[in-house]
GROMACS .gro file of C-alpha atoms in nm:
model
  340
    1MET     CA    1  20.040  19.723   2.657
    2SER     CA    2  20.390  19.770   2.835
    3GLU     CA    3  20.745  19.794   2.694
    4MET     CA    4  20.983  19.506   2.784
    5THR     CA    5  21.314  19.361   2.705
    6PHE     CA    6  21.295  19.028   2.529
    7ALA     CA    7  21.475  18.881   2.842
    8LYS     CA    8  21.188  19.031   3.074
    9ALA     CA    9  20.912  18.905   2.849
   10LEU     CA   10  21.024  18.557   2.872
   11ASN     CA   11  21.059  18.599   3.253
   12ALA     CA   12  20.698  18.714   3.256
   13GLY     CA   13  20.574  18.439   3.056
   14LEU     CA   14  20.748  18.185   3.252
   15ARG     CA   15  20.590  18.338   3.571
   16GLN     CA   16  20.237  18.352   3.399
   17ALA     CA   17  20.286  17.950   3.318
   18MET     CA   18  20.419  17.881   3.668
   19GLU     CA   19  20.114  18.054   3.838
   20ARG     CA   20  19.863  17.881   3.609
   21ASP     CA   21  19.980  17.533   3.658
   22SER     CA   22  20.169  17.400   3.993
   23LYS     CA   23  20.327  17.123   3.777
   24VAL     CA   24  20.533  17.365   3.578
   25VAL     CA   25  20.901  17.318   3.712
   26LEU     CA   26  21.213  17.498   3.605
   27MET     CA   27  21.543  17.322   3.599
   28GLY     CA   28  21.900  17.444   3.487
   29GLU     CA   29  22.241  17.543   3.571
   30ASP     CA   30  22.247  17.854   3.799
   31ILE     CA   31  21.894  17.938   3.710
   32GLY     CA   32  21.779  17.982   4.087
   33ARG     CA   33  21.978  18.197   4.302
   34LEU     CA   34  22.168  18.355   4.019
   35GLY     CA   35  21.872  18.369   3.772
   36GLY     CA   36  22.066  18.235   3.496
   37VAL     CA   37  22.351  18.369   3.320
   38PHE     CA   38  22.132  18.600   3.105
   39ARG     CA   39  21.881  18.649   3.402
   40ILE     CA   40  21.594  18.511   3.228
   41THR     CA   41  21.471  18.334   3.549
   42ASP     CA   42  21.567  18.611   3.792
   43GLY     CA   43  21.336  18.646   4.107
   44LEU     CA   44  21.150  18.309   4.019
   45GLN     CA   45  21.307  18.102   4.283
   46LYS     CA   46  21.248  18.362   4.528
   47ASP     CA   47  20.874  18.368   4.443
   48PHE     CA   48  20.807  17.998   4.374
   49GLY     CA   49  21.071  17.813   4.579
   50ALA     CA   50  21.368  17.597   4.532
   51HIS     CA   51  21.146  17.293   4.472
   52ARG     CA   52  21.020  17.457   4.166
   53VAL     CA   53  21.313  17.651   4.027
   54ILE     CA   54  21.587  17.415   4.069
   55ASP     CA   55  21.969  17.476   4.053
   56THR     CA   56  22.102  17.161   3.895
   57PRO     CA   57  22.464  17.009   3.863
   58LEU     CA   58  22.665  17.091   3.558
   59ALA     CA   59  22.540  16.780   3.375
   60GLU     CA   60  22.338  16.839   3.077
   61SER     CA   61  22.246  16.459   3.025
   62GLY     CA   62  22.153  16.425   3.381
   63ILE     CA   63  21.942  16.723   3.380
   64MET     CA   64  21.759  16.598   3.056
   65GLY     CA   65  21.714  16.261   3.186
   66THR     CA   66  21.566  16.371   3.516
   67ALA     CA   67  21.339  16.606   3.305
   68ILE     CA   68  21.218  16.311   3.109
   69GLY     CA   69  21.131  16.128   3.417
   70MET     CA   70  20.943  16.412   3.563
   71ALA     CA   71  20.747  16.462   3.234
   72TYR     CA   72  20.665  16.090   3.248
   73ARG     CA   73  20.516  16.143   3.586
   74GLY     CA   74  20.283  16.413   3.494
   75TYR     CA   75  20.518  16.745   3.554
   76ARG     CA   76  20.577  17.000   3.297
   77PRO     CA   77  20.960  17.058   3.312
   78VAL     CA   78  21.126  17.369   3.166
   79VAL     CA   79  21.496  17.276   3.113
   80GLU     CA   80  21.730  17.572   3.039
   81ILE     CA   81  22.048  17.479   2.846
   82GLN     CA   82  22.292  17.754   2.930
   83PHE     CA   83  22.430  17.801   2.593
   84ASP     CA   84  22.360  17.645   2.256
   85GLY     CA   85  22.677  17.441   2.236
   86PHE     CA   86  22.613  17.299   2.575
   87VAL     CA   87  22.318  17.113   2.447
   88TYR     CA   88  22.530  16.803   2.270
   89PRO     CA   89  22.596  16.636   2.613
   90ALA     CA   90  22.210  16.596   2.633
   91PHE     CA   91  22.163  16.529   2.257
   92ASP     CA   92  22.142  16.169   2.292
   93GLN     CA   93  21.851  16.200   2.557
   94ILE     CA   94  21.667  16.436   2.338
   95VAL     CA   95  21.685  16.246   2.008
   96SER     CA   96  21.675  15.891   2.144
   97GLN     CA   97  21.413  15.941   2.428
   98VAL     CA   98  21.224  16.267   2.439
   99ALA     CA   99  21.151  16.249   2.072
  100LYS     CA  100  21.056  15.875   2.075
  101LEU     CA  101  20.848  15.824   2.392
  102HIS     CA  102  20.497  15.919   2.251
  103PHE     CA  103  20.560  15.717   1.935
  104ARG     CA  104  20.718  15.411   2.097
  105THR     CA  105  20.426  15.390   2.343
  106LEU     CA  106  20.159  15.423   2.088
  107GLY     CA  107  20.036  15.758   2.237
  108ARG     CA  108  20.018  15.633   2.587
  109VAL     CA  109  20.287  15.858   2.707
  110LYS     CA  110  20.304  16.216   2.670
  111VAL     CA  111  20.622  16.431   2.721
  112PRO     CA  112  20.541  16.785   2.778
  113LEU     CA  113  20.880  16.907   2.827
  114THR     CA  114  21.027  17.254   2.711
  115ILE     CA  115  21.386  17.289   2.625
  116ARG     CA  116  21.501  17.649   2.619
  117ILE     CA  117  21.823  17.702   2.444
  118PRO     CA  118  21.983  18.041   2.387
  119PHE     CA  119  22.131  18.028   2.028
  120GLY     CA  120  22.309  18.228   1.763
  121GLY     CA  121  22.609  18.474   1.772
  122GLY     CA  122  22.680  18.833   1.811
  123ILE     CA  123  22.770  18.854   2.163
  124GLY     CA  124  23.152  18.844   2.137
  125SER     CA  125  23.153  18.482   2.283
  126PRO     CA  126  23.389  18.203   2.170
  127GLU     CA  127  23.282  17.862   2.007
  128HIS     CA  128  23.021  17.669   2.212
  129HIS     CA  129  22.856  17.969   2.303
  130SER     CA  130  22.748  18.111   1.974
  131GLU     CA  131  22.621  17.823   1.763
  132SER     CA  132  22.297  17.754   1.563
  133PRO     CA  133  22.232  17.377   1.631
  134GLU     CA  134  21.844  17.407   1.508
  135ALA     CA  135  21.883  17.175   1.217
  136TYR     CA  136  21.989  16.872   1.416
  137PHE     CA  137  21.647  16.892   1.602
  138VAL     CA  138  21.441  16.984   1.305
  139HIS     CA  139  21.580  16.662   1.146
  140THR     CA  140  21.444  16.474   1.432
  141SER     CA  141  21.086  16.357   1.429
  142GLY     CA  142  20.892  16.385   1.737
  143LEU     CA  143  21.014  16.728   1.847
  144ARG     CA  144  20.849  17.074   1.786
  145VAL     CA  145  21.084  17.317   1.734
  146VAL     CA  146  21.040  17.704   1.754
  147ALA     CA  147  21.254  18.009   1.734
  148VAL     CA  148  21.112  18.351   1.897
  149SER     CA  149  21.235  18.683   1.752
  150ASN     CA  150  21.063  18.970   1.950
  151PRO     CA  151  20.926  19.005   2.326
  152GLN     CA  152  20.578  18.973   2.239
  153ASP     CA  153  20.633  18.617   2.091
  154ALA     CA  154  20.887  18.540   2.374
  155TYR     CA  155  20.622  18.612   2.632
  156SER     CA  156  20.327  18.421   2.436
  157MET     CA  157  20.518  18.138   2.276
  158ILE     CA  158  20.700  18.030   2.590
  159GLN     CA  159  20.351  17.988   2.745
  160GLN     CA  160  20.224  17.794   2.457
  161ALA     CA  161  20.529  17.574   2.453
  162ILE     CA  162  20.484  17.492   2.825
  163ALA     CA  163  20.099  17.409   2.795
  164CYS     CA  164  20.195  17.192   2.478
  165ASP     CA  165  20.182  16.819   2.528
  166ASP     CA  166  20.452  16.758   2.270
  167PRO     CA  167  20.830  16.825   2.371
  168VAL     CA  168  20.938  17.156   2.251
  169VAL     CA  169  21.283  17.277   2.170
  170PHE     CA  170  21.266  17.646   2.228
  171PHE     CA  171  21.532  17.853   2.061
  172GLU     CA  172  21.600  18.207   2.199
  173PRO     CA  173  21.830  18.466   2.008
  174LYS     CA  174  22.058  18.559   2.281
  175ARG     CA  175  22.184  18.879   2.104
  176ARG     CA  176  21.827  19.009   2.118
  177TYR     CA  177  21.761  18.962   2.488
  178HIS     CA  178  21.817  19.339   2.539
  179ASP     CA  179  21.600  19.442   2.264
  180LYS     CA  180  21.286  19.615   2.359
  181GLY     CA  181  20.937  19.591   2.241
  182GLU     CA  182  20.557  19.638   2.323
  183VAL     CA  183  20.415  19.330   2.496
  184ASP     CA  184  20.050  19.272   2.559
  185GLU     CA  185  20.040  19.077   2.886
  186ALA     CA  186  19.651  18.979   2.817
  187VAL     CA  187  19.787  18.784   2.532
  188GLY     CA  188  19.905  18.449   2.655
  189LEU     CA  189  19.815  18.113   2.524
  190ASP     CA  190  19.613  18.224   2.233
  191GLY     CA  191  19.911  18.399   2.082
  192LEU     CA  192  19.913  18.742   1.924
  193GLY     CA  193  19.662  18.744   1.660
  194GLY     CA  194  19.548  18.384   1.728
  195LEU     CA  195  19.883  18.231   1.606
  196ASP     CA  196  19.978  17.898   1.765
  197LEU     CA  197  20.324  17.743   1.788
  198SER     CA  198  20.308  17.589   1.419
  199ARG     CA  199  20.221  17.941   1.252
  200ALA     CA  200  20.442  18.182   1.067
  201ARG     CA  201  20.379  18.553   1.052
  202VAL     CA  202  20.396  18.786   0.760
  203LEU     CA  203  20.563  19.107   0.888
  204THR     CA  204  20.549  19.335   0.584
  205GLU     CA  205  20.341  19.293   0.278
  206GLY     CA  206  20.533  19.280  -0.051
  207THR     CA  207  20.506  19.178  -0.422
  208ASP     CA  208  20.867  19.120  -0.573
  209VAL     CA  209  21.044  18.892  -0.314
  210THR     CA  210  20.963  18.659   0.002
  211LEU     CA  211  21.223  18.702   0.256
  212VAL     CA  212  21.219  18.439   0.521
  213ALA     CA  213  21.410  18.424   0.843
  214TYR     CA  214  21.379  18.317   1.226
  215GLY     CA  215  21.515  18.411   1.556
  216PRO     CA  216  21.808  18.674   1.550
  217LEU     CA  217  21.784  18.756   1.190
  218VAL     CA  218  21.426  18.865   1.178
  219LYS     CA  219  21.515  19.225   1.266
  220THR     CA  220  21.789  19.233   1.018
  221CYS     CA  221  21.549  19.103   0.745
  222LEU     CA  222  21.294  19.370   0.850
  223ASP     CA  223  21.588  19.638   0.788
  224ALA     CA  224  21.658  19.473   0.455
  225ALA     CA  225  21.301  19.510   0.348
  226THR     CA  226  21.298  19.875   0.451
  227ALA     CA  227  21.644  19.935   0.251
  228ALA     CA  228  21.515  19.741  -0.048
  229SER     CA  229  21.194  19.959  -0.069
  230ASP     CA  230  21.423  20.269  -0.117
  231GLU     CA  231  21.545  20.097  -0.439
  232GLY     CA  232  21.181  20.006  -0.560
  233ILE     CA  233  21.198  19.660  -0.448
  234SER     CA  234  20.871  19.523  -0.256
  235VAL     CA  235  20.967  19.274   0.002
  236GLU     CA  236  20.730  19.044   0.185
  237ALA     CA  237  20.916  18.944   0.504
  238ILE     CA  238  20.818  18.650   0.713
  239ASP     CA  239  20.912  18.547   1.044
  240LEU     CA  240  20.901  18.160   1.033
  241ARG     CA  241  20.851  18.111   1.425
  242SER     CA  242  20.796  17.733   1.380
  243LEU     CA  243  21.104  17.536   1.235
  244SER     CA  244  20.920  17.212   1.284
  245PRO     CA  245  20.670  17.178   1.162
  246ILE     CA  246  20.722  17.445   0.894
  247ASP     CA  247  20.404  17.648   0.801
  248TYR     CA  248  20.442  17.580   0.437
  249ALA     CA  249  20.090  17.724   0.372
  250THR     CA  250  20.200  18.081   0.456
  251LEU     CA  251  20.523  18.053   0.261
  252GLU     CA  252  20.363  17.885  -0.042
  253ALA     CA  253  20.087  18.170  -0.056
  254SER     CA  254  20.353  18.424  -0.041
  255VAL     CA  255  20.600  18.291  -0.305
  256ARG     CA  256  20.302  18.218  -0.540
  257LYS     CA  257  20.240  18.592  -0.531
  258THR     CA  258  20.620  18.709  -0.545
  259GLY     CA  259  20.785  18.432  -0.748
  260ARG     CA  260  21.102  18.479  -0.575
  261LEU     CA  261  21.229  18.357  -0.228
  262VAL     CA  262  21.531  18.441  -0.005
  263VAL     CA  263  21.592  18.235   0.320
  264ALA     CA  264  21.837  18.375   0.592
  265HIS     CA  265  21.978  18.228   0.896
  266GLU     CA  266  22.299  18.215   1.089
  267ALA     CA  267  22.353  17.838   1.083
  268SER     CA  268  22.600  17.696   0.822
  269GLN     CA  269  22.466  17.657   0.462
  270THR     CA  270  22.524  17.294   0.397
  271ALA     CA  271  22.207  17.091   0.504
  272GLY     CA  272  22.077  17.379   0.702
  273LEU     CA  273  21.719  17.471   0.728
  274GLY     CA  274  21.730  17.700   0.427
  275ALA     CA  275  21.822  17.418   0.200
  276GLU     CA  276  21.495  17.232   0.330
  277ILE     CA  277  21.279  17.529   0.271
  278ALA     CA  278  21.424  17.610  -0.066
  279ALA     CA  279  21.372  17.242  -0.195
  280SER     CA  280  21.015  17.220  -0.047
  281ILE     CA  281  20.911  17.559  -0.205
  282THR     CA  282  21.067  17.459  -0.538
  283GLU     CA  283  20.853  17.143  -0.529
  284ARG     CA  284  20.542  17.317  -0.439
  285CYS     CA  285  20.579  17.647  -0.627
  286PHE     CA  286  20.811  17.544  -0.942
  287TYR     CA  287  20.576  17.707  -1.206
  288PHE     CA  288  20.546  18.012  -0.998
  289LEU     CA  289  20.915  18.072  -0.947
  290GLU     CA  290  21.094  18.350  -1.147
  291HIS     CA  291  21.427  18.249  -0.996
  292ALA     CA  292  21.590  17.990  -0.805
  293PRO     CA  293  21.556  18.023  -0.406
  294VAL     CA  294  21.840  18.203  -0.260
  295ARG     CA  295  21.999  18.131   0.072
  296VAL     CA  296  22.198  18.368   0.290
  297THR     CA  297  22.372  18.186   0.577
  298GLY     CA  298  22.660  18.159   0.787
  299PHE     CA  299  22.959  17.992   0.620
  300ASP     CA  300  23.064  17.628   0.639
  301VAL     CA  301  23.320  17.661   0.908
  302PRO     CA  302  23.342  17.631   1.282
  303TYR     CA  303  23.216  17.956   1.458
  304PRO     CA  304  23.494  18.210   1.430
  305HIS     CA  305  23.684  18.402   1.696
  306SER     CA  306  23.464  18.706   1.810
  307LYS     CA  307  23.668  18.940   1.623
  308LEU     CA  308  23.550  18.771   1.296
  309GLU     CA  309  23.200  18.698   1.393
  310PHE     CA  310  23.029  18.981   1.208
  311ASP     CA  311  23.211  18.878   0.891
  312HIS     CA  312  23.049  18.526   0.940
  313LEU     CA  313  22.708  18.620   1.037
  314PRO     CA  314  22.473  18.741   0.762
  315ASP     CA  315  22.413  19.120   0.784
  316LEU     CA  316  22.217  19.383   0.619
  317ASP     CA  317  22.430  19.404   0.300
  318ARG     CA  318  22.448  19.020   0.247
  319ILE     CA  319  22.098  18.971   0.282
  320LEU     CA  320  22.030  19.267   0.042
  321ASP     CA  321  22.272  19.091  -0.206
  322GLY     CA  322  22.055  18.780  -0.173
  323VAL     CA  323  21.733  18.992  -0.253
  324ASP     CA  324  21.925  19.160  -0.571
  325ARG     CA  325  22.026  18.788  -0.684
  326ALA     CA  326  21.673  18.682  -0.641
  327MET     CA  327  21.583  18.970  -0.849
  328GLY     CA  328  21.831  18.895  -1.128
  329ARG     CA  329  22.043  19.176  -0.996
  330PRO     CA  330  22.395  19.036  -0.903
  331ASN     CA  331  22.648  19.267  -0.748
  332SER     CA  332  23.009  19.242  -0.599
  333LEU     CA  333  22.890  19.016  -0.307
  334SER     CA  334  22.761  18.735  -0.519
  335GLY     CA  335  23.101  18.563  -0.522
  336ILE     CA  336  23.119  18.555  -0.167
  337GLU     CA  337  22.774  18.403  -0.118
  338GLU     CA  338  22.878  18.145  -0.380
  339GLY     CA  339  23.210  18.048  -0.175
  340GLU     CA  340  23.461  18.196  -0.422
   0.00000   0.00000   0.00000
């Protein structure tokens, strides 16, 4: 075991994948000599060469189109989208080509393409640099969508994504890049605890409320679980990890035990992933629920100026308010969550 930052763990995972398979090729803006704006690919071009760590033009659609052709020809390209909001020029390529090729060719063509997207807020950046576009991709059949939350998963899941024959949209919470954690480098493609890309992880056992999050809010939800325990509320915190497909077996087992569900994410509430989880769990666990599922999300507004972003992002207090509402204990924040 060694302690690594989230960013260093991603770098180490990419290095392992490139050493394992010569067909793994990295592509993106400034990822080579610079090592990426977040230095995730630092040193990889030096060690593997410019033919495998490729600095591309500032043209996301062109990058994605090139990566599709390479995947078609047997390579395993890993594309870095510099910031979440920059993915939209490549959106048509992803939803019209990447997601459809396997189905369109009756399984004859595989698209082993990994699309890395730093996402979420909390770093003081303007719009197009702090967004959470995951729902667009979850809505698109044919894509796997994952979100990592800690250095160990960053190290293991990037390797699993690259080895997967399906296209994977790989969301990385940029405000967690400097967070440190223990990483077992012996754990690679098998994943910690044998978990694959499609499995959620129960982080804390609880009996009163199921609290589900992914990516940047997992750490906040763990803090909320600790704070709630001081008030005698037992929270079962779950890191979703896979956004598509969703591990409903794990969620359902938890909600059948607790009878209550709170889902937290940074993206806007309307048609967000929390709405889908709430609806699906209601269908599956209706007779076990003691309260309607509660969503704690970003507001339905364009991402605000950096001075206001922490009023927009769900924090410890708002998540604890969601837990209180699920427990039937409304407080002064309830009106805010309802849009009043």
